[in-house]
Amino acid sequence: MIVIQAKDYDEMSKKAYESMKIVLTEKPDAVLGLATGSTPIGLYKEMIADYKAGAVSYKKMTSINLDEYVGLPVEHPESYRSFMNRNLFDHIDIVKENTHVPDGLAADLKLAADEYTAFAAAHPIDIQILGIGANGHIGFNEPGTPFDSHTHVVELKEGTRRDNARFFDNDIDLVPTHAVTLGMADIMNAKAIILLASGAGKAEAVRDMVLGPVSENCPASILQTHPNVLVVTDEAAGYYLN
Ligand code: F6R
């Protein structure tokens, strides 16, 4: 695990993109593992700007997103499909049919989750982008999730729903109670991983991920055992690493 501490959010996003760009330019048909949330938005802006400058094309690439809320219509502005379209896919030349987000509306969620796992296994992720929850979650794999898990439906912890209420008029009751997420084993299958962390609220999770024991109590700690992980924090999120 390599850890870079940037001074602020912008520098974090730029440093993450520098590293990601190596994969994007070396592999025109790369499979991208993508995350939603506040953290990767700056990285997505870097991707869009560089695409507009003509440096990278996403025409032959495939993307696989980590997670989606259960029961939220796709057109809802806070569905992760809407988020990805708005913050990235609508601004680059990736073919929409090649962008994949778990189906949180499937009649049979278990079957859809198993199909998503099979798709990810057949399209190994070249570069996985991750954020981290204040409780150490990656994707929506909350503390206690087995390290050998695959795509599954999760009941979101109250703290996670509270954190995400800012996207739902600050009303926790509007935040879905369940989500579907790639599992820990699926994430660990990525060839390379870049995890971004920004803000003081992530400092303890970053400390436990980097310095703590590898434990299901801090899902992100499993990344210590992955052969190719870059962690990029801003100053506040990296506070305990100094
Ligand atoms: C989002 C995801 C989550 C977030 C995490 C941090 O697809 O998988 O693990 O990365 O909750 O969220 P933000 O970036 O909003 O602080």
Short mmCIF file of C-alpha atoms and ligand atoms in Angstrom, two decimals:
data_model
loop_
_atom_site.label_atom_id
_atom_site.label_comp_id
_atom_site.label_asym_id
_atom_site.label_seq_id
_atom_site.Cartn_x
_atom_site.Cartn_y
_atom_site.Cartn_z
CA MET A 1 0.00 0.00 0.00
CA ILE A 2 1.42 3.36 -1.04
CA VAL A 3 0.04 6.42 0.75
CA ILE A 4 0.27 9.96 -0.63
CA GLN A 5 -0.83 12.92 1.46
CA ALA A 6 -1.96 15.86 -0.62
CA LYS A 7 -2.56 19.25 0.91
CA ASP A 8 -6.18 19.66 -0.10
CA TYR A 9 -9.04 18.17 -2.11
CA ASP A 10 -7.89 19.58 -5.45
CA GLU A 11 -4.37 18.24 -5.07
CA MET A 12 -5.77 14.87 -3.95
CA SER A 13 -7.92 14.70 -7.09
CA LYS A 14 -5.02 15.67 -9.37
CA LYS A 15 -2.61 13.16 -7.83
CA ALA A 16 -5.19 10.39 -8.11
CA TYR A 17 -5.79 11.27 -11.75
CA GLU A 18 -2.04 11.28 -12.54
CA SER A 19 -1.89 7.69 -11.38
CA MET A 20 -5.15 6.65 -13.05
CA LYS A 21 -4.09 8.21 -16.35
CA ILE A 22 -1.24 5.72 -16.69
CA VAL A 23 -3.81 2.91 -16.93
CA LEU A 24 -6.15 4.94 -19.18
CA THR A 25 -3.40 5.63 -21.72
CA GLU A 26 -1.77 2.20 -21.58
CA LYS A 27 -5.05 0.33 -21.97
CA PRO A 28 -7.63 1.90 -24.32
CA ASP A 29 -10.10 -0.91 -23.50
CA ALA A 30 -9.60 -0.73 -19.74
CA VAL A 31 -12.29 -1.80 -17.29
CA LEU A 32 -12.85 0.99 -14.76
CA GLY A 33 -14.26 0.32 -11.29
CA LEU A 34 -16.05 3.49 -10.23
CA ALA A 35 -17.46 4.97 -7.03
CA THR A 36 -20.02 7.66 -6.24
CA GLY A 37 -20.14 10.15 -3.35
CA SER A 38 -18.46 13.50 -2.77
CA THR A 39 -14.90 12.21 -2.80
CA PRO A 40 -14.33 11.21 -6.46
CA ILE A 41 -16.11 14.21 -8.02
CA GLY A 42 -12.82 16.15 -8.35
CA LEU A 43 -11.16 13.12 -9.95
CA TYR A 44 -14.07 12.85 -12.41
CA LYS A 45 -13.61 16.55 -13.24
CA GLU A 46 -9.95 15.83 -14.02
CA MET A 47 -10.99 12.92 -16.25
CA ILE A 48 -13.50 15.13 -18.09
CA ALA A 49 -11.03 18.00 -18.56
CA ASP A 50 -8.34 15.68 -19.91
CA TYR A 51 -10.86 13.99 -22.22
CA LYS A 52 -11.92 17.41 -23.54
CA ALA A 53 -8.25 18.24 -24.11
CA GLY A 54 -8.10 15.14 -26.34
CA ALA A 55 -5.70 13.19 -24.15
CA VAL A 56 -7.85 10.11 -23.44
CA SER A 57 -10.73 8.32 -25.13
CA TYR A 58 -13.20 6.10 -23.25
CA LYS A 59 -14.84 4.72 -26.42
CA LYS A 60 -13.59 1.18 -25.87
CA MET A 61 -13.74 1.19 -22.09
CA THR A 62 -16.18 -0.53 -19.77
CA SER A 63 -17.15 0.68 -16.33
CA ILE A 64 -18.48 -1.21 -13.33
CA ASN A 65 -19.86 0.83 -10.45
CA LEU A 66 -19.61 -0.31 -6.88
CA ASP A 67 -23.12 0.14 -5.65
CA GLU A 68 -26.67 1.41 -5.97
CA TYR A 69 -29.55 2.13 -3.59
CA VAL A 70 -32.38 -0.39 -3.47
CA GLY A 71 -35.77 0.89 -4.55
CA LEU A 72 -34.73 4.31 -5.81
CA PRO A 73 -35.99 4.96 -9.35
CA VAL A 74 -33.10 5.27 -11.82
CA GLU A 75 -34.32 8.79 -12.75
CA HIS A 76 -34.11 9.94 -9.11
CA PRO A 77 -31.33 12.55 -8.95
CA GLU A 78 -29.66 10.68 -6.08
CA SER A 79 -29.66 7.25 -7.69
CA TYR A 80 -26.08 6.29 -8.34
CA ARG A 81 -26.89 5.82 -12.03
CA SER A 82 -28.04 9.46 -12.19
CA PHE A 83 -24.97 10.55 -10.24
CA MET A 84 -22.62 8.80 -12.66
CA ASN A 85 -24.38 10.16 -15.74
CA ARG A 86 -24.34 13.70 -14.35
CA ASN A 87 -20.80 13.71 -12.96
CA LEU A 88 -18.97 11.67 -15.57
CA PHE A 89 -20.63 9.61 -18.28
CA ASP A 90 -22.54 12.49 -19.93
CA HIS A 91 -19.26 14.37 -20.42
CA ILE A 92 -16.94 11.72 -21.90
CA ASP A 93 -17.19 9.40 -24.89
CA ILE A 94 -17.83 6.18 -22.97
CA VAL A 95 -20.63 4.14 -24.59
CA LYS A 96 -23.56 4.16 -22.13
CA GLU A 97 -24.29 0.48 -22.80
CA ASN A 98 -20.80 -0.28 -21.51
CA THR A 99 -21.43 1.45 -18.18
CA HIS A 100 -22.72 -0.84 -15.45
CA VAL A 101 -24.37 0.04 -12.15
CA PRO A 102 -26.00 -2.60 -9.95
CA ASP A 103 -29.77 -2.95 -10.43
CA GLY A 104 -31.45 -1.78 -7.24
CA LEU A 105 -34.90 -2.27 -8.75
CA ALA A 106 -34.61 -5.91 -9.85
CA ALA A 107 -37.58 -8.11 -8.95
CA ASP A 108 -35.08 -10.72 -7.80
CA LEU A 109 -32.28 -8.74 -6.16
CA LYS A 110 -30.28 -11.85 -5.24
CA LEU A 111 -30.28 -13.10 -8.83
CA ALA A 112 -29.32 -9.64 -10.13
CA ALA A 113 -26.50 -9.47 -7.57
CA ASP A 114 -25.18 -12.88 -8.63
CA GLU A 115 -25.26 -11.78 -12.27
CA TYR A 116 -23.34 -8.61 -11.37
CA THR A 117 -20.67 -10.69 -9.63
CA ALA A 118 -20.42 -12.94 -12.69
CA PHE A 119 -20.11 -9.89 -14.96
CA ALA A 120 -17.35 -8.41 -12.80
CA ALA A 121 -15.52 -11.76 -12.75
CA ALA A 122 -15.67 -11.91 -16.55
CA HIS A 123 -14.45 -8.30 -16.89
CA PRO A 124 -11.62 -7.95 -14.37
CA ILE A 125 -11.28 -4.36 -13.21
CA ASP A 126 -8.02 -2.72 -14.30
CA ILE A 127 -8.31 0.26 -11.98
CA GLN A 128 -10.75 0.50 -9.09
CA ILE A 129 -11.60 3.92 -7.62
CA LEU A 130 -12.74 3.86 -4.00
CA GLY A 131 -13.86 6.31 -1.36
CA ILE A 132 -14.07 5.30 2.29
CA GLY A 133 -16.89 5.65 4.80
CA ALA A 134 -16.30 7.23 8.21
CA ASN A 135 -16.74 3.71 9.59
CA GLY A 136 -14.20 2.22 7.17
CA HIS A 137 -16.72 0.87 4.66
CA ILE A 138 -15.77 0.47 1.00
CA GLY A 139 -18.56 0.19 -1.49
CA PHE A 140 -21.45 -0.37 0.92
CA ASN A 141 -19.60 -3.14 2.69
CA GLU A 142 -20.24 -2.09 6.25
CA PRO A 143 -18.10 -3.24 9.22
CA GLY A 144 -18.57 -6.95 9.81
CA THR A 145 -18.99 -7.82 6.11
CA PRO A 146 -17.08 -11.05 5.40
CA PHE A 147 -13.93 -10.56 3.36
CA ASP A 148 -15.04 -13.37 1.01
CA SER A 149 -18.35 -11.67 0.13
CA HIS A 150 -19.59 -11.04 -3.41
CA THR A 151 -22.30 -8.66 -4.68
CA HIS A 152 -25.09 -8.59 -2.12
CA VAL A 153 -27.91 -6.52 -0.65
CA VAL A 154 -27.01 -4.67 2.54
CA GLU A 155 -28.99 -2.91 5.19
CA LEU A 156 -27.28 0.47 5.57
CA LYS A 157 -26.04 1.43 9.03
CA GLU A 158 -27.77 4.41 10.59
CA GLY A 159 -24.47 6.37 10.56
CA THR A 160 -24.09 5.81 6.81
CA ARG A 161 -27.67 6.91 6.20
CA ARG A 162 -27.08 9.99 8.36
CA ASP A 163 -23.91 10.80 6.37
CA ASN A 164 -25.84 10.49 3.11
CA ALA A 165 -28.89 12.48 4.30
CA ARG A 166 -27.13 15.60 2.99
CA PHE A 167 -28.09 14.43 -0.49
CA PHE A 168 -31.74 13.88 0.56
CA ASP A 169 -32.77 17.32 1.92
CA ASN A 170 -31.02 16.39 5.19
CA ASP A 171 -33.94 14.06 5.93
CA ILE A 172 -32.67 10.63 7.00
CA ASP A 173 -36.13 9.17 6.37
CA LEU A 174 -35.70 9.85 2.66
CA VAL A 175 -32.42 7.89 2.50
CA PRO A 176 -33.04 4.33 1.29
CA THR A 177 -32.55 1.66 3.96
CA HIS A 178 -30.88 -0.86 1.66
CA ALA A 179 -28.32 -0.90 -1.11
CA VAL A 180 -26.69 -3.45 -3.38
CA THR A 181 -22.92 -3.48 -3.45
CA LEU A 182 -20.02 -5.33 -4.99
CA GLY A 183 -18.58 -7.54 -2.27
CA MET A 184 -15.17 -7.41 -0.65
CA ALA A 185 -13.83 -10.29 -2.74
CA ASP A 186 -15.00 -8.60 -5.95
CA ILE A 187 -13.23 -5.36 -5.00
CA MET A 188 -10.04 -7.21 -4.07
CA ASN A 189 -10.10 -8.83 -7.51
CA ALA A 190 -9.24 -5.46 -9.13
CA LYS A 191 -5.74 -5.33 -10.60
CA ALA A 192 -5.04 -1.88 -9.12
CA ILE A 193 -6.91 0.28 -6.63
CA ILE A 194 -6.86 4.01 -5.88
CA LEU A 195 -8.61 4.98 -2.65
CA LEU A 196 -9.33 8.66 -2.04
CA ALA A 197 -10.10 10.19 1.34
CA SER A 198 -10.87 13.80 2.13
CA GLY A 199 -11.79 15.66 5.31
CA ALA A 200 -11.35 15.22 9.04
CA GLY A 201 -14.38 12.95 9.21
CA LYS A 202 -12.36 10.25 7.44
CA ALA A 203 -9.18 10.57 9.53
CA GLU A 204 -9.94 7.73 11.94
CA ALA A 205 -11.09 5.41 9.17
CA VAL A 206 -7.88 6.15 7.22
CA ARG A 207 -5.79 5.48 10.33
CA ASP A 208 -7.50 2.13 10.91
CA MET A 209 -7.22 1.20 7.23
CA VAL A 210 -3.49 1.95 7.00
CA LEU A 211 -2.17 1.28 10.49
CA GLY A 212 -4.77 -0.93 12.15
CA PRO A 213 -5.06 -4.69 12.13
CA VAL A 214 -6.60 -6.30 9.05
CA SER A 215 -10.06 -6.84 10.43
CA GLU A 216 -13.64 -7.03 9.21
CA ASN A 217 -14.36 -4.29 11.77
CA CYS A 218 -12.65 -1.91 9.32
CA PRO A 219 -13.48 -3.29 5.86
CA ALA A 220 -10.90 -1.05 4.12
CA SER A 221 -8.08 -2.62 6.18
CA ILE A 222 -8.16 -5.61 3.79
CA LEU A 223 -6.48 -3.32 1.25
CA GLN A 224 -3.22 -3.75 3.22
CA THR A 225 -3.11 -7.24 1.69
CA HIS A 226 -3.69 -6.15 -1.93
CA PRO A 227 -0.53 -5.94 -4.08
CA ASN A 228 -1.35 -2.65 -5.85
CA VAL A 229 -3.10 0.01 -3.78
CA LEU A 230 -2.55 3.75 -3.82
CA VAL A 231 -4.20 5.76 -1.04
CA VAL A 232 -4.44 9.51 -1.66
CA THR A 233 -5.64 11.66 1.23
CA ASP A 234 -5.86 15.36 1.81
CA GLU A 235 -4.18 16.80 4.89
CA ALA A 236 -7.21 16.42 7.17
CA ALA A 237 -7.96 12.80 6.25
CA GLY A 238 -4.28 11.87 6.63
CA TYR A 239 -4.03 13.53 10.07
CA TYR A 240 -3.14 10.38 12.07
CA LEU A 241 -0.58 9.12 9.58
CA ASN A 242 2.10 11.63 10.53
C1 F6R B 1 -19.91 5.10 -3.10
C2 F6R B 1 -19.32 4.18 -2.13
C3 F6R B 1 -19.05 4.61 -0.72
C4 F6R B 1 -18.41 5.97 -0.62
C5 F6R B 1 -18.18 6.36 0.83
C6 F6R B 1 -17.64 7.77 0.96
O1 F6R B 1 -20.06 4.45 -4.34
O2 F6R B 1 -19.08 3.09 -2.48
O3 F6R B 1 -18.21 3.65 -0.12
O4 F6R B 1 -17.18 5.96 -1.31
O5 F6R B 1 -19.39 6.27 1.53
O6 F6R B 1 -18.60 8.68 0.52
P1 F6R B 1 -18.25 10.20 0.27
O7 F6R B 1 -17.25 10.26 -0.83
O8 F6R B 1 -19.53 10.86 -0.11
O9 F6R B 1 -17.68 10.71 1.56
#
